[in-house]
Short mmCIF file of C-alpha atoms in Angstrom, two decimals:
data_model
loop_
_atom_site.label_atom_id
_atom_site.label_comp_id
_atom_site.label_asym_id
_atom_site.label_seq_id
_atom_site.Cartn_x
_atom_site.Cartn_y
_atom_site.Cartn_z
CA UNK I 1 -49.98 193.43 48.26
CA UNK I 2 -48.02 190.57 50.09
CA UNK I 3 -44.89 192.13 48.68
CA UNK I 4 -45.87 195.35 50.33
CA UNK I 5 -46.57 193.90 53.78
CA UNK I 6 -43.35 191.92 53.74
CA UNK I 7 -41.46 195.07 52.70
CA UNK I 8 -43.29 197.11 55.39
CA UNK I 9 -42.36 194.38 58.14
CA UNK I 10 -38.70 194.03 57.03
CA UNK I 11 -38.28 197.89 57.30
CA UNK I 12 -39.95 198.11 60.84
CA UNK I 13 -37.81 195.23 62.09
CA UNK I 14 -34.77 197.17 60.80
CA UNK I 15 -35.97 200.21 62.72
CA UNK I 16 -36.71 198.18 65.76
CA UNK I 17 -33.15 196.31 65.80
CA UNK I 18 -31.25 199.77 65.38
CA UNK I 19 -33.26 201.40 67.98
CA UNK I 20 -32.58 198.55 70.38
CA UNK I 21 -28.97 198.68 69.65
CA UNK I 22 -29.01 202.51 70.34
CA UNK I 23 -30.76 201.74 73.74
CA UNK I 24 -28.20 199.24 74.54
CA UNK I 25 -25.41 201.34 73.80
CA UNK I 26 -26.71 204.09 76.14
CA UNK I 27 -27.39 201.54 78.78
CA UNK I 28 -23.93 200.11 78.60
CA UNK I 29 -22.59 203.79 78.60
CA UNK I 30 -24.61 204.42 81.90
CA UNK I 31 -23.39 201.32 83.31
CA UNK I 32 -19.77 202.41 82.71
CA UNK I 33 -20.40 205.39 84.49
CA UNK I 34 -21.97 203.88 87.32
CA UNK I 35 -18.82 201.57 87.67
CA UNK I 36 -16.41 204.60 87.35
CA UNK I 37 -18.55 206.36 90.53
CA UNK I 38 -18.73 203.15 92.44
CA UNK I 39 -14.76 202.65 91.99
CA UNK I 40 -14.46 206.11 93.44
CA UNK I 41 -16.83 205.73 96.40
CA UNK I 42 -16.04 202.13 97.20
CA UNK I 43 -19.70 201.32 98.18
CA UNK I 44 -19.98 197.57 98.27
CA UNK I 45 -23.70 197.33 97.07
CA UNK I 46 -23.07 199.74 94.17
CA UNK I 47 -19.92 197.63 93.11
CA UNK I 48 -21.56 194.37 93.52
CA UNK I 49 -24.92 195.37 91.71
CA UNK I 50 -22.64 196.18 88.49
CA UNK I 51 -20.68 193.12 88.23
CA UNK I 52 -21.06 189.36 87.64
CA UNK I 53 -19.77 186.61 90.01
CA UNK I 54 -17.67 185.20 87.26
CA UNK I 55 -15.72 188.68 86.80
CA UNK I 56 -12.22 188.40 85.89
CA UNK I 57 -10.43 191.89 86.29
CA UNK I 58 -6.99 192.34 84.88
CA UNK I 59 -4.63 195.02 86.21
CA UNK I 60 -1.90 196.39 84.09
CA UNK I 61 0.66 194.72 86.19
CA UNK I 62 -0.53 191.35 85.45
CA UNK I 63 -2.47 190.71 88.54
CA UNK I 64 -5.91 189.23 88.11
CA UNK I 65 -8.70 189.66 90.62
CA UNK I 66 -12.02 187.67 90.85
CA UNK I 67 -15.19 189.44 91.81
CA UNK I 68 -14.59 189.19 95.51
CA UNK I 69 -11.09 190.46 95.45
CA UNK I 70 -12.07 193.36 93.02
CA UNK I 71 -14.89 194.47 95.64
CA UNK I 72 -12.75 193.89 98.78
CA UNK I 73 -9.81 196.02 97.41
CA UNK I 74 -12.16 199.08 96.76
CA UNK I 75 -14.38 198.62 99.98
CA UNK I 76 -11.23 198.46 102.10
CA UNK I 77 -9.35 201.12 100.19
CA UNK I 78 -6.63 198.83 99.44
CA UNK I 79 -7.18 200.37 95.85
CA UNK I 80 -8.41 203.82 96.62
CA UNK I 81 -9.34 206.03 93.33
CA UNK I 82 -9.70 209.64 94.36
CA UNK I 83 -10.64 210.70 90.80
CA UNK I 84 -11.31 208.69 87.63
CA UNK I 85 -11.38 210.50 84.14
CA UNK I 86 -12.65 208.31 81.20
CA UNK I 87 -12.00 209.63 77.56
CA UNK I 88 -12.02 208.25 74.09
CA UNK I 89 -14.91 205.77 75.09
CA UNK I 90 -16.21 203.46 72.28
CA UNK I 91 -18.79 201.15 72.98
CA UNK I 92 -19.70 197.93 70.53
CA UNK I 93 -22.71 196.08 70.98
CA UNK I 94 -22.49 192.25 69.83
CA UNK I 95 -25.68 190.38 70.63
CA UNK I 96 -25.95 190.31 74.47
CA UNK I 97 -22.30 191.43 74.80
CA UNK I 98 -20.79 194.73 74.98
CA UNK I 99 -17.09 195.66 74.35
CA UNK I 100 -16.08 199.05 75.88
CA UNK I 101 -12.67 200.70 75.24
CA UNK I 102 -11.68 203.77 76.88
CA UNK I 103 -8.58 205.57 78.16
CA UNK I 104 -8.48 205.82 81.94
CA UNK I 105 -6.79 208.58 83.87
CA UNK I 106 -6.96 208.41 87.75
CA UNK I 107 -5.29 209.82 90.94
CA UNK I 108 -4.94 207.42 93.89
CA UNK I 109 -4.31 206.96 97.48
CA UNK I 110 -3.99 203.43 97.65
CA UNK I 111 -3.77 202.06 101.40
CA UNK I 112 -3.44 205.66 102.48
CA UNK I 113 -0.30 206.37 100.56
CA UNK I 114 0.76 209.68 99.00
CA UNK I 115 -1.44 210.44 95.71
CA UNK I 116 -0.31 208.65 92.61
CA UNK I 117 -1.25 209.00 89.15
CA UNK I 118 -2.35 205.99 86.65
CA UNK I 119 -2.68 206.31 83.01
CA UNK I 120 -4.29 203.04 81.35
CA UNK I 121 -6.20 201.83 78.11
CA UNK I 122 -9.13 199.64 79.41
CA UNK I 123 -10.92 196.98 77.72
CA UNK I 124 -14.29 196.11 79.31
CA UNK I 125 -16.58 193.03 78.44
CA UNK I 126 -20.17 193.67 79.49
CA UNK I 127 -23.00 190.74 79.48
CA UNK I 128 -26.70 191.65 79.22
CA UNK I 129 -28.17 189.75 81.96
CA UNK I 130 -32.21 190.06 81.78
CA UNK I 131 -32.57 193.89 81.17
CA UNK I 132 -29.21 195.01 82.80
CA UNK I 133 -25.74 195.09 81.78
CA UNK I 134 -23.21 193.41 84.10
CA UNK I 135 -19.20 193.56 83.95
CA UNK I 136 -17.85 190.24 83.06
CA UNK I 137 -14.12 190.99 82.36
CA UNK I 138 -11.85 194.06 82.25
CA UNK I 139 -8.15 194.27 81.28
CA UNK I 140 -6.07 197.32 81.52
CA UNK I 141 -2.69 198.14 79.64
CA UNK I 142 -0.35 200.82 80.46
CA UNK I 143 -0.75 203.99 78.65
CA UNK I 144 2.18 206.57 77.64
CA UNK I 145 0.11 209.64 78.26
CA UNK I 146 -3.00 211.19 78.94
CA UNK I 147 -5.22 211.23 75.89
#
């Protein structure tokens, strides 16, 4: 009888952990989509709600923004994303951390300049804070072509 109870409890824990991981994957995917939309809109409250104060945001050219600089550039339209398309996204949950990789294709109008195109591969690191996911780090590398 004890063996059956232990087996049943173990089975239920496995199901619970699997369901939690799936829920976290969905929540990270939703947070990444909210970030994409906030980067296009440049809305300060939306941007700030998705990031941690310790954010380190690496650009493909080598410059690294902190949280304040990241938000300021988007709000001021110094970095102005007209469109952002995300493809080939992969989300991996490791404890309270999520690793997200995707291909990023965007049209830009930075500081009022003529539209440009940017094609990047992105690594995002999200941290679970209480019940929400916040962006902790981002690194971009130039990509040859749209995938």
